[in-house]
Amino acid sequence: MSSRFNFKPIVCVVGFHHARGPEIESWFGIRDGSDPAVDNDWSFLPFMALSDGAHASTEDFSYFTLQQRERPDGAATSLFGISCTRQLDANELLNRPAEVTRSTVQKAVVVIANSPQLFGSLREKLSVVTTAWFAQNDFTDVDILKRFQESLEKTLQDTEDDRDQYLGKSSISFKIRYVLTIGAGLSLRELIHEFKYQTLILFKCCLLQSKMLFFGSRCERLCMMQFSLISLIPGLLRRLEDCADPGMESYGKNLVMPTSLKTSERSSLLAYMGLPLQIFGKGSLFGPYTPLQQLDTLADFGTKSYIVGSTNPLLLQQKDRYSDILINLDENTINITSNSLRYALSLSIADRRWIDFLTQTVTETWDDANPSRPKTLGYMGSEEFIRLQFEEYLLALLSCVKYHLFLYADSWEARKDTLTDVEGDPALDFNIDWIDAWRQTSNFELFNRYTDSHLFDIVEPRHPTAGGLSMDDINRRLTQQIQELHLDERLATSKVVLNKHLATGQKKVSTAFNNLWADIEVMREAQRNRHAEQKMTSLGLAPSSANASTAALPSPSTFSISDTVSSPERTPTSTTTSTTDSRFDTSALRSRAPDLSHAQASVSAAGQKASAYISSWGSWASERRKGWTKGRAGDSVTAGSNAGEVSAGVTRRRTVDEKGEERGIGRRASAGKMGPGKRKEERGGDGIGRLDA
């Protein structure tokens, strides 16, 4: 058994010296005279405990890995550290040492354990102890730290027997342990809610053992993101003994092929399927928080892959050198710098459908007040649901890859027993470029070497969401993109303004329509009055009655024969009637002055007809002029005697020739001189004389 399982947790204090920088001040839980930092070459421990930018927050946590050198009782292994950093005003110290020259004192309390599975409970206890120690305002009193280390040793002994694999002996015990471990930082629900479909890209990138660099200003969130990601591989949190240094390879040397399978035990099924996939072995490194002092290790030729995190922005300027993929947690962006990796990490249609379903489930059950659990408090969208979905995906992936190798085996005897219920190559649904890239990794080599070639007989070789692109996929993707744009939030103000303008516009249109309708009613009333006037005129009523009806028209250019034909003389009766009509028109329509252009046009047309009638009368008189030349003197006397009759209803038109003589155009012969063919004049109500044969 590895020596890390016999390791007892230890505690140390790291302080920041103004001249020497971070340094270890004291140890608790070690043998007298020993120094673990010297024995195991933990020269970077102070820089790991005091992260860059920790001074900017009241309290911050850092997670890191350490290598424990080979000992007589076991091989070299990996240990895990967690630190809580706080700062205190130097003026508040009861016993201020002489070396304290700055205004604040910054220290970190560190716990080093043999497994990260209990970091959740350790974090809560460490926070309480560190806060209490700082509250004493006396760093020389370390009794609280001694008792804290003793309690940790007892707690880890009590939980040693419960360290089963992922969902091994008891799912309830795992659930409690997971909530205490991973739930203290970034939960899987938060991971999927923030990165959505890119979560699957990160998961598949881990299996390809690329150089993954995480960057973020908050150290604790940075570290917990990485722990959450690697915990998606079932059982990996228990088998991280080779993650602290690229030269370690104990897991691969001690691995054996399973010879039996108990389908009733999930741990037996996972082991038979080759899980966990060991992504941290020879040439690999895991450093949740990696200080700049370890950059030489990252750039070393023997370091082929790693998953590390940093809070120093200087690494962003050298991302092409130190990373194949950069995950910026401050901006929630993923930048793939390797072209070959970009093609391999492209999601297939089935992959995108699977992760979209998972994302939609988390989104529909999201609760801002408590992101770690669904708002329905049900199974759908919970941490257990997400983990089992990834486990199902991974098992299907392993089975499909085995079937893919089986289909393209060199031996025909090995291929003749292909499954009849499997169509084609199911590995294509996982992106064949990714399959080819994964087959070149060290974790695939271990998987293929220590697993049965017919794993597809145990797990069906089929993608969980196999199939082509459908309308449901398009609708789901469009819905998610709309949600990502937050259109409802962005257009909320626009909706209010638009509704306000629509209401105002509707009111204005309604008012204009009502006014238009009222004007139309007034115009129709005026037309009815005019028609009534014309009817009365045709019936031969008195002119005063006709004028009274005509006075209802508001236009000042009301038609009259006397205005159309310019007469040198106007009778007093006509002037009085016109004045009376004008007064009547003003009083009748004073309340409203509608647009009566149509009525005016009708009156103007009537005037034109009257002018045409008089012109035709003048033409007839011109034809008769030759016959009247001889009796001109007698006709003048007769015309003078009848002038009183014609002036009441007929307008005379006079023309003056070149000699200045006045010639009468409209003349009427006396009834006595007409003989049998005499013409009789009738005067209508419109004031126009009519001549009837």
Coordinates of C-alpha atoms in Angstrom, one line a residue, residues 182-399:
I182 CA -16.6 19.9 -4.0
G183 CA -19.7 21.7 -3.0
A184 CA -17.7 24.2 -0.9
G185 CA -16.2 25.7 -4.0
L186 CA -17.7 25.5 -7.5
S187 CA -20.5 23.0 -8.0
L188 CA -21.0 21.1 -11.2
R189 CA -24.3 22.9 -11.7
E190 CA -22.4 26.2 -11.7
L191 CA -19.8 24.8 -14.0
I192 CA -22.4 23.8 -16.6
H193 CA -24.5 27.0 -16.1
E194 CA -21.4 29.2 -16.8
F195 CA -19.7 27.2 -19.6
K196 CA -22.7 25.3 -21.1
Y197 CA -21.7 23.2 -24.1
Q198 CA -18.0 24.1 -23.5
T199 CA -18.1 21.9 -20.4
L200 CA -18.0 18.8 -22.6
I201 CA -15.1 20.4 -24.5
L202 CA -13.2 20.8 -21.3
F203 CA -14.0 17.2 -20.2
K204 CA -12.8 15.7 -23.5
C205 CA -9.8 17.9 -23.4
C206 CA -8.8 16.4 -20.0
L207 CA -8.9 12.9 -21.6
L208 CA -6.5 14.1 -24.4
Q209 CA -3.9 15.1 -21.8
S210 CA -3.2 18.5 -23.3
K211 CA -1.6 21.5 -21.6
M212 CA -4.6 23.2 -19.9
L213 CA -4.0 26.5 -18.2
F214 CA -6.7 28.0 -16.0
F215 CA -6.6 31.7 -15.1
G216 CA -8.6 33.7 -12.6
S217 CA -8.3 36.4 -10.1
R218 CA -10.0 34.4 -7.3
C219 CA -7.7 31.6 -6.3
E220 CA -10.3 29.4 -4.6
R221 CA -12.7 29.5 -7.5
L222 CA -9.8 28.8 -9.8
C223 CA -8.8 25.7 -7.9
M224 CA -12.3 24.3 -7.3
M225 CA -13.0 24.6 -11.0
Q226 CA -10.2 22.1 -11.7
F227 CA -11.2 19.7 -9.0
S228 CA -14.8 19.8 -10.2
L229 CA -13.7 19.0 -13.8
I230 CA -11.4 16.0 -12.9
S231 CA -14.1 14.6 -10.5
L232 CA -16.3 13.9 -13.6
I233 CA -14.0 10.9 -14.3
P234 CA -15.3 8.3 -11.8
G235 CA -12.9 7.2 -9.2
L236 CA -10.1 9.6 -10.2
L237 CA -10.1 11.7 -7.0
R238 CA -8.9 8.5 -5.1
R239 CA -6.1 7.7 -7.6
L240 CA -4.1 11.0 -7.8
E241 CA -0.9 9.5 -6.3
D242 CA 1.1 10.5 -9.4
C243 CA -0.3 14.0 -10.0
A244 CA 2.3 16.1 -8.1
D245 CA 5.3 15.5 -10.3
P246 CA 5.8 14.5 -14.0
G247 CA 8.3 11.8 -13.0
M248 CA 5.9 9.7 -11.0
E249 CA 4.4 6.5 -12.4
S250 CA 3.3 4.2 -9.6
Y251 CA -0.2 3.8 -10.8
G252 CA 0.7 2.3 -14.1
K253 CA 3.3 -0.1 -12.6
N254 CA 0.8 -1.5 -10.1
L255 CA -2.2 -1.8 -12.4
V256 CA -3.6 -5.2 -13.2
M257 CA -6.4 -6.4 -15.5
P258 CA -9.7 -7.3 -13.7
T259 CA -10.6 -10.9 -14.0
S260 CA -14.1 -10.9 -12.6
L261 CA -17.2 -8.7 -12.8
K262 CA -20.1 -8.2 -10.4
T263 CA -22.7 -6.3 -12.3
S264 CA -24.6 -5.7 -9.0
E265 CA -21.6 -3.7 -7.7
R266 CA -21.0 -0.4 -9.5
S267 CA -17.4 -0.2 -8.3
S268 CA -16.8 -3.6 -9.9
L269 CA -18.3 -2.5 -13.2
L270 CA -16.3 0.7 -13.3
A271 CA -13.0 -1.2 -12.6
Y272 CA -13.8 -3.7 -15.3
M273 CA -14.5 -0.9 -17.8
G274 CA -11.0 0.5 -17.1
L275 CA -12.0 3.4 -14.9
P276 CA -10.6 5.6 -13.7
L277 CA -8.8 6.8 -16.8
Q278 CA -5.4 7.9 -15.4
I279 CA -4.7 11.2 -17.0
F280 CA -2.0 12.0 -14.5
G281 CA 0.9 9.7 -14.9
K282 CA 4.4 9.7 -16.5
G283 CA 5.0 13.2 -17.9
S284 CA 1.8 14.8 -16.4
L285 CA 1.2 17.3 -13.6
F286 CA -1.8 18.6 -11.7
G287 CA -1.4 21.9 -9.9
P288 CA -4.6 23.6 -8.9
Y289 CA -2.6 26.7 -7.9
T290 CA 0.8 26.9 -9.6
P291 CA 3.1 29.9 -8.7
L292 CA 5.4 31.5 -11.1
Q293 CA 8.3 29.7 -9.4
Q294 CA 7.1 26.5 -11.1
L295 CA 7.2 27.7 -14.6
D296 CA 10.5 25.9 -15.2
T297 CA 8.7 22.6 -14.4
L298 CA 6.0 23.4 -16.9
A299 CA 8.5 24.2 -19.6
D300 CA 10.6 21.1 -18.9
F301 CA 11.0 18.7 -21.8
G302 CA 9.7 15.8 -19.6
T303 CA 6.4 17.6 -18.9
K304 CA 4.1 16.5 -21.7
S305 CA 0.7 17.5 -20.2
Y306 CA -0.7 19.3 -17.2
I307 CA -3.8 20.9 -15.7
V308 CA -2.7 24.0 -13.7
G309 CA -4.1 27.3 -12.5
S310 CA -2.6 30.7 -12.0
T311 CA -3.7 34.1 -10.7
N312 CA -0.8 36.0 -12.2
P313 CA -1.7 37.9 -15.4
L314 CA 1.8 37.6 -16.7
L315 CA 1.0 34.1 -17.9
L316 CA -1.6 35.5 -20.2
Q317 CA 1.1 37.2 -22.2
Q318 CA 2.9 33.8 -22.7
K319 CA -0.2 31.6 -23.3
D320 CA 1.1 30.2 -26.5
R321 CA 4.2 28.9 -24.8
Y322 CA 2.6 27.5 -21.7
S323 CA -0.8 26.2 -22.9
D324 CA -2.6 24.4 -25.6
I325 CA -5.9 25.7 -24.2
L326 CA -6.5 28.7 -22.0
I327 CA -9.5 28.9 -19.8
N328 CA -10.1 32.5 -18.5
L329 CA -12.5 32.3 -15.6
D330 CA -12.8 36.1 -15.2
E331 CA -14.2 36.3 -18.7
N332 CA -15.7 32.8 -19.0
T333 CA -13.8 32.2 -22.3
I334 CA -11.9 29.3 -23.7
N335 CA -9.0 29.9 -26.1
I336 CA -7.6 26.9 -28.0
T337 CA -4.2 27.8 -29.2
S338 CA -3.4 24.4 -30.9
N339 CA -4.9 23.9 -34.3
S340 CA -4.8 20.1 -34.1
L341 CA -6.5 20.3 -30.7
R342 CA -9.2 22.6 -32.1
Y343 CA -10.3 20.0 -34.7
A344 CA -10.2 17.2 -32.2
L345 CA -12.4 19.1 -29.7
S346 CA -15.1 19.9 -32.2
L347 CA -18.4 18.4 -30.9
S348 CA -20.4 16.1 -33.1
I349 CA -24.1 16.4 -33.6
A350 CA -24.7 13.7 -31.0
D351 CA -22.3 15.3 -28.6
R352 CA -24.0 18.7 -28.9
R353 CA -27.4 17.2 -28.5
W354 CA -26.3 15.4 -25.3
I355 CA -24.7 18.5 -23.7
D356 CA -27.5 20.8 -24.8
F357 CA -30.0 18.5 -23.0
L358 CA -27.9 18.6 -19.8
T359 CA -27.5 22.4 -20.1
Q360 CA -31.3 22.9 -20.6
T361 CA -32.0 20.7 -17.6
V362 CA -29.7 22.7 -15.4
T363 CA -31.1 26.0 -16.7
E364 CA -34.7 25.0 -16.1
T365 CA -34.0 24.1 -12.5
W366 CA -31.6 27.0 -11.8
D367 CA -32.1 28.8 -8.5
D368 CA -30.1 32.0 -8.0
A369 CA -30.6 31.9 -4.3
N370 CA -29.0 28.4 -4.1
P371 CA -27.1 27.4 -7.3
S372 CA -25.9 24.1 -5.9
R373 CA -29.3 22.4 -5.9
P374 CA -32.3 22.5 -8.2
K375 CA -35.2 24.8 -7.4
T376 CA -37.5 21.8 -7.6
L377 CA -35.4 20.0 -5.0
G378 CA -35.7 16.9 -7.3
Y379 CA -33.3 14.6 -9.0
M380 CA -33.4 16.2 -12.4
G381 CA -30.6 18.8 -12.7
S382 CA -29.0 17.8 -9.3
E383 CA -25.3 17.1 -8.8
E384 CA -25.9 13.3 -8.7
F385 CA -27.9 13.6 -12.0
I386 CA -25.0 15.4 -13.7
R387 CA -22.4 12.9 -12.5
L388 CA -24.4 9.9 -13.6
Q389 CA -25.0 11.5 -17.0
F390 CA -21.2 12.0 -17.5
E391 CA -20.6 8.4 -16.3
E392 CA -23.1 7.0 -18.8
Y393 CA -21.4 9.1 -21.5
L394 CA -18.0 7.9 -20.6
L395 CA -19.0 4.2 -20.4
A396 CA -20.6 4.5 -23.9
L397 CA -17.5 6.1 -25.2
L398 CA -15.3 3.3 -24.0
S399 CA -17.6 0.7 -25.4

